[in-house]
Short mmCIF file of C-alpha atoms and ligand atoms in Angstrom, two decimals:
data_model
loop_
_atom_site.label_atom_id
_atom_site.label_comp_id
_atom_site.label_asym_id
_atom_site.label_seq_id
_atom_site.Cartn_x
_atom_site.Cartn_y
_atom_site.Cartn_z
CA MET D 1 13.12 -3.19 -63.65
CA ILE D 2 12.51 -4.19 -60.04
CA GLU D 3 12.07 -7.85 -59.10
CA VAL D 4 11.69 -8.57 -55.40
CA LYS D 5 12.30 -12.21 -54.41
CA LYS D 6 11.32 -13.55 -50.99
CA LEU D 7 12.75 -10.48 -49.29
CA SER D 8 12.74 -10.72 -45.48
CA LYS D 9 14.00 -8.79 -42.51
CA VAL D 10 14.13 -10.04 -38.94
CA PHE D 11 15.24 -7.55 -36.30
CA LYS D 12 16.64 -8.83 -33.02
CA ASP D 13 15.49 -6.80 -30.08
CA VAL D 14 17.65 -7.52 -27.03
CA HIS D 15 16.52 -6.43 -23.59
CA GLY D 16 17.49 -7.20 -20.01
CA LYS D 17 20.95 -8.24 -18.78
CA GLY D 18 22.88 -11.36 -17.79
CA LEU D 19 20.68 -14.42 -17.25
CA LYS D 20 17.59 -12.32 -17.72
CA LYS D 21 18.70 -11.27 -21.16
CA LEU D 22 15.93 -11.85 -23.67
CA THR D 23 16.11 -11.68 -27.42
CA LYS D 24 12.90 -11.03 -29.23
CA GLU D 25 12.70 -11.50 -32.96
CA ILE D 26 10.66 -8.99 -34.90
CA HIS D 27 9.63 -10.26 -38.30
CA ALA D 28 9.35 -6.85 -39.93
CA VAL D 29 9.20 -8.14 -43.53
CA ASN D 30 8.27 -11.74 -44.49
CA GLU D 31 9.26 -13.15 -47.87
CA ILE D 32 7.65 -10.41 -49.89
CA GLU D 33 7.60 -10.56 -53.68
CA PHE D 34 6.55 -8.03 -56.28
CA SER D 35 7.81 -6.52 -59.50
CA VAL D 36 7.69 -3.07 -61.04
CA LYS D 37 8.16 -2.24 -64.72
CA ALA D 38 9.63 0.85 -66.36
CA GLY D 39 7.10 3.70 -66.30
CA GLU D 40 5.09 2.05 -63.56
CA VAL D 41 4.25 3.36 -60.08
CA LEU D 42 3.68 0.72 -57.42
CA GLY D 43 2.09 1.89 -54.18
CA LEU D 44 3.02 0.11 -50.98
CA LEU D 45 0.02 0.63 -48.76
CA GLY D 46 0.13 -0.34 -45.10
CA GLU D 47 -0.61 0.73 -41.54
CA ASN D 48 2.00 2.05 -39.11
CA GLY D 49 4.55 -0.66 -38.46
CA ALA D 50 3.49 -2.76 -41.47
CA GLY D 51 7.04 -2.90 -42.86
CA LYS D 52 7.02 -0.21 -45.57
CA THR D 53 10.13 1.69 -44.47
CA THR D 54 12.02 -1.54 -43.78
CA THR D 55 11.19 -2.77 -47.30
CA LEU D 56 12.28 0.47 -48.96
CA ARG D 57 15.45 0.70 -46.90
CA MET D 58 16.40 -2.82 -48.00
CA LEU D 59 15.68 -2.01 -51.65
CA ALA D 60 17.77 1.14 -51.34
CA THR D 61 20.70 -0.95 -49.93
CA MET D 62 20.56 0.97 -46.63
CA LEU D 63 19.63 -2.15 -44.66
CA LYS D 64 20.85 -5.70 -45.19
CA PRO D 65 18.06 -8.23 -45.78
CA THR D 66 17.96 -11.29 -43.50
CA SER D 67 17.10 -13.43 -46.52
CA GLY D 68 15.87 -13.11 -50.07
CA THR D 69 16.96 -10.46 -52.52
CA ALA D 70 15.83 -8.09 -55.24
CA PHE D 71 17.05 -7.45 -58.75
CA ILE D 72 17.28 -3.80 -59.67
CA ASN D 73 17.74 -3.40 -63.42
CA GLY D 74 18.90 -6.99 -63.43
CA VAL D 75 21.52 -6.37 -60.74
CA ASP D 76 21.38 -8.43 -57.55
CA LEU D 77 21.04 -6.24 -54.48
CA ILE D 78 22.94 -8.68 -52.28
CA ARG D 79 25.84 -9.29 -54.65
CA GLU D 80 26.35 -5.81 -56.02
CA PRO D 81 24.91 -3.18 -53.67
CA GLU D 82 27.27 -0.47 -55.00
CA HIS D 83 26.10 -1.01 -58.54
CA VAL D 84 22.47 -0.90 -57.40
CA ARG D 85 23.05 2.33 -55.46
CA SER D 86 24.12 4.21 -58.58
CA GLN D 87 20.79 3.42 -60.26
CA ILE D 88 18.39 4.41 -57.52
CA GLY D 89 17.15 7.55 -55.80
CA ILE D 90 15.26 7.62 -52.51
CA LEU D 91 13.15 10.38 -51.03
CA PHE D 92 11.88 10.25 -47.46
CA GLY D 93 9.06 12.27 -45.99
CA GLY D 94 9.35 14.17 -42.71
CA GLU D 95 12.72 15.60 -41.76
CA VAL D 96 14.76 15.61 -44.94
CA GLY D 97 18.20 15.78 -43.30
CA LEU D 98 20.01 18.54 -45.16
CA TYR D 99 23.26 19.98 -43.83
CA ASP D 100 22.21 23.32 -42.33
CA LYS D 101 25.58 24.97 -42.79
CA LEU D 102 25.86 24.09 -46.46
CA THR D 103 24.06 25.97 -49.21
CA ALA D 104 21.39 24.30 -51.32
CA ARG D 105 23.92 23.91 -54.12
CA GLU D 106 26.52 22.36 -51.79
CA ASN D 107 23.96 19.95 -50.32
CA ILE D 108 23.05 18.74 -53.79
CA ALA D 109 26.68 18.60 -54.97
CA TYR D 110 27.62 16.48 -51.96
CA PHE D 111 25.26 13.76 -53.18
CA GLY D 112 26.52 14.09 -56.73
CA ALA D 113 30.06 13.53 -55.46
CA LEU D 114 28.90 10.46 -53.53
CA ASN D 115 27.61 9.16 -56.86
CA ASN D 116 30.97 9.76 -58.53
CA MET D 117 29.71 12.52 -60.81
CA LYS D 118 32.21 14.74 -62.58
CA LYS D 119 32.18 18.40 -61.53
CA ASP D 120 31.19 19.83 -64.94
CA GLU D 121 28.40 17.36 -65.41
CA MET D 122 27.16 18.04 -61.87
CA ASP D 123 27.26 21.85 -62.22
CA THR D 124 25.14 21.70 -65.37
CA ARG D 125 22.68 19.31 -63.80
CA ILE D 126 22.31 21.46 -60.64
CA GLU D 127 21.54 24.55 -62.74
CA LEU D 128 18.97 22.60 -64.71
CA LEU D 129 17.26 21.17 -61.62
CA ALA D 130 17.28 24.55 -59.85
CA LYS D 131 15.52 26.10 -62.81
CA LYS D 132 13.03 23.29 -63.06
CA LEU D 133 12.16 23.31 -59.38
CA GLY D 134 12.23 27.11 -59.03
CA MET D 135 15.17 27.16 -56.59
CA GLU D 136 17.37 29.68 -58.38
CA ASP D 137 16.82 32.44 -55.81
CA TYR D 138 18.10 30.43 -52.92
CA LEU D 139 20.53 28.02 -54.52
CA ASP D 140 23.47 29.74 -52.82
CA ARG D 141 21.87 30.34 -49.44
CA ARG D 142 22.52 28.09 -46.45
CA ALA D 143 19.83 25.46 -45.97
CA GLY D 144 19.45 25.90 -42.19
CA LYS D 145 16.81 28.63 -42.40
CA PHE D 146 14.85 27.25 -45.35
CA SER D 147 11.10 26.64 -45.10
CA LYS D 148 9.86 23.06 -45.23
CA GLY D 149 8.87 23.38 -48.91
CA MET D 150 12.26 24.83 -49.86
CA LYS D 151 14.01 21.98 -48.05
CA GLN D 152 11.79 19.49 -49.84
CA LYS D 153 12.82 20.89 -53.22
CA VAL D 154 16.50 20.63 -52.32
CA SER D 155 15.97 17.05 -51.22
CA ILE D 156 14.21 16.25 -54.52
CA ALA D 157 17.13 17.71 -56.48
CA ARG D 158 19.54 15.81 -54.28
CA CYS D 159 17.95 12.42 -54.85
CA ILE D 160 17.82 12.81 -58.65
CA ILE D 161 21.16 14.52 -59.22
CA HIS D 162 22.53 11.33 -60.83
CA ASP D 163 19.35 10.81 -62.89
CA PRO D 164 18.45 7.39 -61.49
CA GLN D 165 16.15 5.04 -63.39
CA ILE D 166 14.55 3.70 -60.23
CA MET D 167 12.90 5.85 -57.58
CA PHE D 168 11.77 4.99 -54.05
CA PHE D 169 9.55 7.30 -52.03
CA ASP D 170 8.80 6.64 -48.37
CA GLU D 171 5.71 8.60 -47.31
CA PRO D 172 7.15 11.59 -49.14
CA THR D 173 4.28 13.97 -48.38
CA SER D 174 4.01 13.40 -44.63
CA GLY D 175 3.87 16.75 -42.85
CA LEU D 176 3.66 18.81 -46.03
CA ASP D 177 0.93 21.31 -46.88
CA VAL D 178 -1.21 20.96 -50.00
CA THR D 179 1.11 22.95 -52.27
CA ALA D 180 4.25 21.13 -51.20
CA ALA D 181 2.46 17.75 -51.43
CA ARG D 182 1.34 18.63 -54.96
CA LEU D 183 4.91 19.31 -55.95
CA ILE D 184 5.83 15.80 -54.83
CA HIS D 185 2.84 14.29 -56.64
CA ASP D 186 3.81 16.09 -59.85
CA PHE D 187 7.34 14.90 -59.40
CA ILE D 188 6.21 11.28 -59.05
CA LYS D 189 4.07 11.60 -62.20
CA GLU D 190 7.02 13.04 -64.05
CA CYS D 191 9.22 10.12 -62.97
CA LYS D 192 6.59 7.81 -64.43
CA ASP D 193 6.39 9.78 -67.69
CA LEU D 194 10.17 9.60 -67.98
CA GLY D 195 9.89 5.80 -67.84
CA LYS D 196 11.33 5.33 -64.38
CA ALA D 197 10.15 2.52 -62.13
CA VAL D 198 8.69 3.94 -58.92
CA VAL D 199 7.86 2.39 -55.56
CA PHE D 200 6.00 4.69 -53.27
CA SER D 201 4.81 4.02 -49.71
CA SER D 202 1.86 5.68 -48.08
CA HIS D 203 -1.04 5.19 -45.76
CA THR D 204 -3.08 7.87 -47.48
CA MET D 205 -5.65 6.16 -49.70
CA HIS D 206 -6.46 9.06 -52.02
CA GLU D 207 -2.77 9.66 -52.70
CA VAL D 208 -2.31 6.04 -53.63
CA GLU D 209 -5.43 6.00 -55.83
CA LYS D 210 -4.31 9.16 -57.59
CA LEU D 211 -0.74 8.14 -58.35
CA CYS D 212 -0.34 4.39 -58.53
CA ASP D 213 -0.73 1.98 -61.41
CA ARG D 214 -0.68 -0.96 -59.03
CA ILE D 215 -1.01 -1.35 -55.30
CA ALA D 216 0.55 -3.85 -52.92
CA ILE D 217 -1.10 -4.00 -49.51
CA ILE D 218 1.39 -4.88 -46.80
CA HIS D 219 0.21 -6.05 -43.41
CA LYS D 220 2.39 -7.23 -40.52
CA GLY D 221 5.31 -7.67 -42.90
CA SER D 222 3.48 -9.70 -45.55
CA ILE D 223 1.97 -8.66 -48.84
CA ILE D 224 -1.66 -9.69 -48.61
CA ALA D 225 -2.96 -8.30 -51.91
CA VAL D 226 -1.48 -6.89 -55.10
CA GLY D 227 -3.01 -5.62 -58.31
CA THR D 228 -4.30 -2.59 -60.19
CA ILE D 229 -6.98 -0.54 -58.46
CA ASP D 230 -9.63 -2.09 -60.73
CA GLU D 231 -8.35 -5.61 -60.15
CA LEU D 232 -8.45 -5.14 -56.39
CA LYS D 233 -11.95 -3.63 -56.51
CA GLU D 234 -13.13 -6.56 -58.58
CA LYS D 235 -11.43 -9.25 -56.56
CA TYR D 236 -12.38 -7.96 -53.12
CA GLN D 237 -15.71 -6.42 -54.12
CA GLY D 238 -15.01 -2.97 -52.67
CA GLU D 239 -16.18 0.46 -53.83
CA THR D 240 -12.94 2.15 -52.87
CA ILE D 241 -9.41 1.16 -51.98
CA GLU D 242 -10.20 2.25 -48.44
CA ASP D 243 -13.05 -0.29 -48.22
CA ILE D 244 -10.76 -3.02 -49.46
CA PHE D 245 -7.93 -1.99 -47.19
CA VAL D 246 -10.13 -1.95 -44.09
CA ARG D 247 -11.62 -5.29 -45.01
CA LEU D 248 -8.23 -6.96 -45.53
CA VAL D 249 -6.31 -5.34 -42.73
CA GLY D 250 -8.99 -4.75 -40.15
CA ASP D 251 -10.14 -8.33 -39.69
CA GLY D 252 -7.59 -9.27 -37.07
CA ARG D 253 -5.26 -11.19 -39.36
N1 LIG K 301 15.97 -0.97 -36.34
C1 LIG K 301 14.94 -1.67 -35.87
N2 LIG K 301 15.06 -2.51 -34.83
C2 LIG K 301 14.03 -3.23 -34.34
N3 LIG K 301 12.80 -3.20 -34.90
C3 LIG K 301 12.61 -2.40 -35.95
C4 LIG K 301 13.65 -1.59 -36.50
N4 LIG K 301 13.15 -0.89 -37.56
C5 LIG K 301 11.86 -1.25 -37.66
N5 LIG K 301 11.53 -2.16 -36.71
C6 LIG K 301 10.22 -2.81 -36.52
O1 LIG K 301 9.82 -3.36 -37.77
C7 LIG K 301 8.42 -3.21 -37.96
C8 LIG K 301 8.15 -2.48 -39.27
O2 LIG K 301 8.58 -1.13 -39.16
P1 LIG K 301 8.59 -0.11 -40.40
O3 LIG K 301 9.29 1.12 -39.94
O4 LIG K 301 9.13 -0.80 -41.58
O5 LIG K 301 7.03 0.17 -40.59
P2 LIG K 301 6.30 1.22 -41.55
O6 LIG K 301 5.31 0.43 -42.36
O7 LIG K 301 7.28 2.05 -42.26
O8 LIG K 301 5.47 2.09 -40.49
P3 LIG K 301 5.12 3.68 -40.48
O9 LIG K 301 3.88 3.85 -41.33
O10 LIG K 301 4.83 3.95 -39.04
O11 LIG K 301 6.30 4.44 -40.99
C9 LIG K 301 7.91 -2.51 -36.71
O12 LIG K 301 7.42 -3.47 -35.82
C10 LIG K 301 9.13 -1.83 -36.16
O13 LIG K 301 9.04 -1.64 -34.76
MG1 LIG K 302 7.69 4.07 -42.28
#
């Protein structure tokens, strides 16, 4: 369902002026390759600055790759970004970016409209998601004063309004308490059970061990190991993913 082919991103950081102008190239992601099947959760594990967000933003067509591509449900990301967009959902951790002045329902509907959904179809889907996520009481309240957990639920509903087959999560539990993080974990498991392909970034080992079928360790923009938890433990002779991670990433490579 997801095939990533030599995907790379080089950022150009320009500083100084005139003759002293310097351009520094930042190789944020270097020719990474991996694939994810339907019903599979792939964890992208990496330190701060490893290239996780850059990778997910490219896969979600929010950032243009410098080279390489990915096929999402057989569709080439570079050639048909619009087509790809209709098949994916992305959930970010941290500030979820709702419109404060709009109600929960309006926030969700806005995304549905961006995905060309018809009003009837969207209304039914919003009611269903509100019920499922327990948002009925505040569906018609403005989002500005919502608690973090309430905002998180609205953002979940918003990213799955069009029922995408492919889901990307970028550190979705960062800053959440245990209950809110659990909600996200359950949601990821449900995506898997529904046969969606999931890519999920984190630097929390236990989260990755709990949720992922396979793990790709990304370090300084390159994927340095990929496999199931058991395969990685076997190959790198570690007791835990943390052992393996520290061994691979912490040796000054
Ligand atoms: N717009 C940008 N312009 C220049 N450099 C950037 C830009 N976005 C990211 N980078 C650089 O690319 C590298 C990878 O960043 P990225 O945000 O993908 O890391 P990350 O793995 O998501 O880290 P974190 O765990 O801190 O979220 C970093 O060196 C970062 O400074
Ligand atoms: Mg990030």
